[in-house]
Short mmCIF file of C-alpha atoms and ligand atoms in Angstrom, two decimals:
data_model
loop_
_atom_site.label_atom_id
_atom_site.label_comp_id
_atom_site.label_asym_id
_atom_site.label_seq_id
_atom_site.Cartn_x
_atom_site.Cartn_y
_atom_site.Cartn_z
CA UNK A 1 -11.39 -10.70 -4.59
CA UNK A 2 -8.73 -8.27 -3.48
CA UNK A 3 -9.89 -7.53 0.08
CA UNK A 4 -10.74 -9.96 2.87
CA UNK A 5 -12.53 -8.73 5.98
CA UNK A 6 -12.49 -10.88 9.11
CA UNK A 7 -15.33 -10.03 11.48
CA UNK A 8 -17.96 -11.35 13.85
CA UNK A 9 -21.73 -11.08 14.01
CA UNK A 10 -21.82 -9.40 17.41
CA UNK A 11 -18.94 -7.03 16.71
CA UNK A 12 -19.99 -3.47 15.97
CA UNK A 13 -16.33 -2.71 15.33
CA UNK A 14 -16.43 -5.23 12.47
CA UNK A 15 -19.79 -3.89 11.32
CA UNK A 16 -18.30 -0.40 10.92
CA UNK A 17 -15.85 -1.70 8.36
CA UNK A 18 -18.30 -3.87 6.47
CA UNK A 19 -20.83 -1.04 6.44
CA UNK A 20 -18.30 1.30 4.85
CA UNK A 21 -17.27 -1.33 2.28
CA UNK A 22 -20.96 -1.86 1.49
CA UNK A 23 -21.94 1.81 1.31
CA UNK A 24 -18.92 2.55 -0.88
CA UNK A 25 -19.57 -0.49 -3.09
CA UNK A 26 -16.07 -1.90 -2.52
CA UNK A 27 -15.94 -5.58 -3.41
CA UNK A 28 -14.57 -7.83 -0.69
CA UNK A 29 -14.85 -11.25 0.87
CA UNK A 30 -16.27 -11.46 4.38
CA UNK A 31 -14.99 -14.21 6.70
CA UNK A 32 -16.81 -14.79 9.99
CA UNK A 33 -14.56 -15.56 12.98
CA UNK A 34 -16.10 -17.47 15.87
CA UNK A 35 -14.98 -15.52 18.94
CA UNK A 36 -16.28 -18.24 21.26
CA UNK A 37 -13.25 -20.24 20.13
CA UNK A 38 -10.15 -19.33 22.18
CA UNK A 39 -7.65 -17.17 20.31
CA UNK A 40 -5.19 -20.05 19.87
CA UNK A 41 -7.86 -22.15 18.13
CA UNK A 42 -8.93 -19.57 15.55
CA UNK A 43 -7.98 -20.07 11.88
CA UNK A 44 -4.24 -19.75 11.22
CA UNK A 45 -4.70 -17.15 8.48
CA UNK A 46 -6.67 -14.98 10.88
CA UNK A 47 -4.17 -15.40 13.71
CA UNK A 48 -1.33 -14.45 11.38
CA UNK A 49 -3.13 -11.28 10.26
CA UNK A 50 -4.63 -10.11 13.54
CA UNK A 51 -1.95 -8.06 15.29
CA UNK A 52 -3.93 -7.85 18.55
CA UNK A 53 -5.97 -11.04 18.21
CA UNK A 54 -9.19 -9.10 17.59
CA UNK A 55 -11.66 -8.56 14.77
CA UNK A 56 -11.93 -6.62 12.53
CA UNK A 57 -8.95 -7.29 10.27
CA UNK A 58 -8.74 -6.24 6.64
CA UNK A 59 -6.27 -8.16 4.48
CA UNK A 60 -5.27 -6.56 1.18
CA UNK A 61 -4.30 -8.25 -2.07
CA UNK A 62 -0.59 -7.86 -1.26
CA UNK A 63 -1.22 -9.88 1.92
CA UNK A 64 -0.70 -6.95 4.29
CA UNK A 65 -3.18 -6.67 7.12
CA UNK A 66 -4.80 -3.63 8.67
CA UNK A 67 -6.23 -3.79 12.18
CA UNK A 68 -8.22 -1.41 14.43
CA UNK A 69 -11.56 -0.47 12.92
CA UNK A 70 -10.95 3.27 12.73
CA UNK A 71 -7.50 2.85 11.19
CA UNK A 72 -9.14 0.64 8.55
CA UNK A 73 -11.88 3.23 7.92
CA UNK A 74 -9.32 6.01 7.56
CA UNK A 75 -7.24 3.92 5.18
CA UNK A 76 -10.25 3.10 3.00
CA UNK A 77 -11.41 6.73 2.91
CA UNK A 78 -7.98 7.90 1.75
CA UNK A 79 -7.29 4.99 -0.57
CA UNK A 80 -10.71 4.94 -2.28
CA UNK A 81 -11.57 8.61 -2.06
CA UNK A 82 -14.93 7.82 -0.46
CA UNK A 83 -16.47 9.00 2.82
CA UNK A 84 -13.64 11.45 3.49
CA UNK A 85 -14.21 14.88 5.08
CA UNK A 86 -17.30 16.70 3.83
CA UNK A 87 -17.09 20.32 2.69
CA UNK A 88 -15.95 22.54 5.56
CA UNK A 89 -14.16 19.71 7.43
CA UNK A 90 -10.55 18.51 7.21
CA UNK A 91 -8.76 15.16 7.45
CA UNK A 92 -7.51 16.32 10.85
CA UNK A 93 -11.12 16.85 12.03
CA UNK A 94 -11.90 13.37 10.88
CA UNK A 95 -8.92 11.90 12.73
CA UNK A 96 -9.83 13.73 15.96
CA UNK A 97 -13.38 12.42 15.83
CA UNK A 98 -12.20 8.87 15.17
CA UNK A 99 -10.00 9.03 18.27
CA UNK A 100 -12.93 10.46 20.25
CA UNK A 101 -15.09 7.58 19.04
CA UNK A 102 -12.53 4.96 20.04
CA UNK A 103 -12.28 6.35 23.57
CA UNK A 104 -15.88 7.43 24.12
CA UNK A 105 -18.94 6.20 22.21
CA UNK A 106 -17.03 3.23 20.73
CA UNK A 107 -16.07 2.25 24.27
CA UNK A 108 -19.09 3.15 26.40
CA UNK A 109 -21.87 1.70 24.27
CA UNK A 110 -20.24 -1.68 23.46
CA UNK A 111 -19.19 -2.15 27.07
CA UNK A 112 -22.66 -1.31 28.38
CA UNK A 113 -24.13 -3.74 25.83
CA UNK A 114 -21.67 -6.46 26.83
CA UNK A 115 -22.39 -5.84 30.51
CA UNK A 116 -26.12 -6.22 29.88
CA UNK A 117 -25.51 -9.47 27.96
CA UNK A 118 -23.47 -10.83 30.89
CA UNK A 119 -25.87 -9.60 33.53
CA UNK A 120 -23.36 -9.93 36.38
CA UNK A 121 -21.75 -6.47 36.33
CA UNK A 122 -21.71 -4.65 39.69
CA UNK A 123 -24.23 -1.81 39.98
CA UNK A 124 -21.57 0.89 40.41
CA UNK A 125 -19.81 -0.20 37.20
CA UNK A 126 -23.16 -0.19 35.36
CA UNK A 127 -23.83 3.33 36.65
CA UNK A 128 -20.39 4.48 35.48
CA UNK A 129 -20.93 3.01 32.00
CA UNK A 130 -24.43 4.49 31.77
CA UNK A 131 -23.13 7.93 32.72
CA UNK A 132 -20.50 7.74 29.99
CA UNK A 133 -23.10 6.68 27.43
CA UNK A 134 -25.32 9.60 28.44
CA UNK A 135 -22.42 12.05 28.05
CA UNK A 136 -21.40 10.58 24.69
CA UNK A 137 -24.91 10.59 23.26
CA UNK A 138 -25.21 14.21 24.40
CA UNK A 139 -22.12 15.10 22.35
CA UNK A 140 -23.49 13.33 19.28
CA UNK A 141 -26.94 14.85 19.72
CA UNK A 142 -25.51 18.38 19.85
CA UNK A 143 -23.44 17.75 16.75
CA UNK A 144 -26.15 16.24 14.52
CA UNK A 145 -28.75 18.65 15.88
CA UNK A 146 -26.89 21.36 13.97
CA UNK A 147 -26.04 19.57 10.71
CA UNK A 148 -27.30 16.46 8.87
CA UNK A 149 -24.18 14.36 9.47
CA UNK A 150 -21.48 14.56 12.12
CA UNK A 151 -19.01 16.70 10.18
CA UNK A 152 -21.28 18.43 7.70
CA UNK A 153 -23.78 17.95 4.92
CA UNK A 154 -22.49 14.55 3.77
CA UNK A 155 -21.70 11.33 5.63
CA UNK A 156 -18.05 10.43 6.26
CA UNK A 157 -16.20 7.65 8.07
CA UNK A 158 -16.88 9.38 11.40
CA UNK A 159 -20.61 8.77 10.91
CA UNK A 160 -19.91 5.14 10.05
CA UNK A 161 -17.71 4.71 13.14
CA UNK A 162 -20.06 6.43 15.59
CA UNK A 163 -23.30 4.85 14.38
CA UNK A 164 -22.30 1.19 14.50
CA UNK A 165 -23.30 0.07 17.99
CA UNK A 166 -26.21 2.55 18.03
CA UNK A 167 -28.07 0.33 15.58
CA UNK A 168 -28.48 -2.04 18.57
CA UNK A 169 -29.89 0.51 21.08
CA UNK A 170 -32.22 -1.91 22.85
CA UNK A 171 -29.36 -4.37 23.48
CA UNK A 172 -27.49 -1.68 25.42
CA UNK A 173 -30.70 -0.54 27.11
CA UNK A 174 -30.56 2.84 25.37
CA UNK A 175 -33.82 4.70 24.74
CA UNK A 176 -33.00 6.88 21.74
CA UNK A 177 -36.15 8.97 22.21
CA UNK A 178 -34.04 10.88 24.79
CA UNK A 179 -31.70 11.94 21.94
CA UNK A 180 -34.01 12.82 19.04
CA UNK A 181 -31.28 14.34 16.87
CA UNK A 182 -29.28 11.10 17.18
CA UNK A 183 -32.37 9.07 16.25
CA UNK A 184 -32.98 11.27 13.18
CA UNK A 185 -29.30 11.04 12.17
CA UNK A 186 -29.42 7.21 12.40
CA UNK A 187 -32.46 7.29 10.12
CA UNK A 188 -30.51 9.40 7.62
CA UNK A 189 -27.69 6.82 7.69
CA UNK A 190 -30.17 3.95 7.29
CA UNK A 191 -31.58 5.73 4.22
CA UNK A 192 -28.20 5.84 2.42
CA UNK A 193 -28.05 3.70 -0.74
CA UNK A 194 -26.76 0.22 0.10
CA UNK A 195 -27.27 0.52 3.86
CA UNK A 196 -27.90 -2.74 5.72
CA UNK A 197 -28.42 -3.24 9.48
CA UNK A 198 -25.79 -5.08 11.57
CA UNK A 199 -27.10 -8.64 11.57
CA UNK A 200 -27.92 -8.46 7.84
CA UNK A 201 -24.28 -7.72 7.08
CA UNK A 202 -22.47 -9.67 9.76
CA UNK A 203 -24.17 -13.05 10.01
CA UNK A 204 -22.08 -16.11 9.31
CA UNK A 205 -23.03 -18.00 6.16
CA UNK A 206 -25.78 -20.60 6.62
CA UNK A 207 -24.40 -23.98 7.62
CA UNK A 208 -24.43 -27.09 5.36
N1 GSH B 1 -10.28 -1.09 19.20
C1 GSH B 1 -10.60 -2.24 18.38
C2 GSH B 1 -11.62 -3.06 19.12
C3 GSH B 1 -11.81 -4.43 18.50
C4 GSH B 1 -12.54 -5.37 19.44
O1 GSH B 1 -12.84 -5.05 20.60
N2 GSH B 1 -12.81 -6.59 18.92
C5 GSH B 1 -13.52 -7.56 19.71
C6 GSH B 1 -14.92 -7.81 19.13
S1 GSH B 1 -15.87 -6.32 19.07
C7 GSH B 1 -12.79 -8.92 19.65
O2 GSH B 1 -12.17 -9.26 18.67
N3 GSH B 1 -12.92 -9.70 20.73
C8 GSH B 1 -12.45 -11.05 20.77
C9 GSH B 1 -11.08 -11.19 21.37
O3 GSH B 1 -10.53 -10.15 21.81
O4 GSH B 1 -10.57 -12.31 21.40
C10 GSH B 1 -11.12 -1.79 17.01
O5 GSH B 1 -11.61 -0.66 16.90
O6 GSH B 1 -11.01 -2.55 16.04
#
């Protein structure tokens, strides 16, 4: 196996990367990291590879490690020639959208989900997160209301990045019926050959 992906079951950022590897049919080994364990107690190989202590991390056959989910997606798209810009879009478009994702929908939705899991977030912070989610879903809805995938007729890494946490809408308390174009776009992604939902791809191996 030439690629090793470190990830976690609850991490949509890890799911993005494994989903792309799966959709593109890129062979890899998946290693689950228990994030309940403090950073200093995580496996040494993971700690050595994880520049910021987070999942996901992709380690290549030369031992070099890539971190940050969208940087990994961009690398794989360029390196493997898969899920790059569709006709009519450029690599620069793709990069802009990946930065938007990291700051907007890849921030607002996971944080709202985490806040709901914790259940102790102050009401004004919840309202702020909800307002961001509503804005971000509005942007996505406008975009995929006009074309099948975010940048055109074919899916690219931007679709993979933006969809990840939206496959757990109920966990974030998001009712996707308010954004019908987003719901239809997620169905188109789920219909791609090889697609698997988050927990199907990210679960740790069964114990002994
Ligand atoms: N911006 C990063 C976010 C990665 C991230 O937030 N990872 C979380 C899980 S989703 C993590 O590793 N948390 C455990 C920790 O920080 O110790 C990316 O896109 O890869």
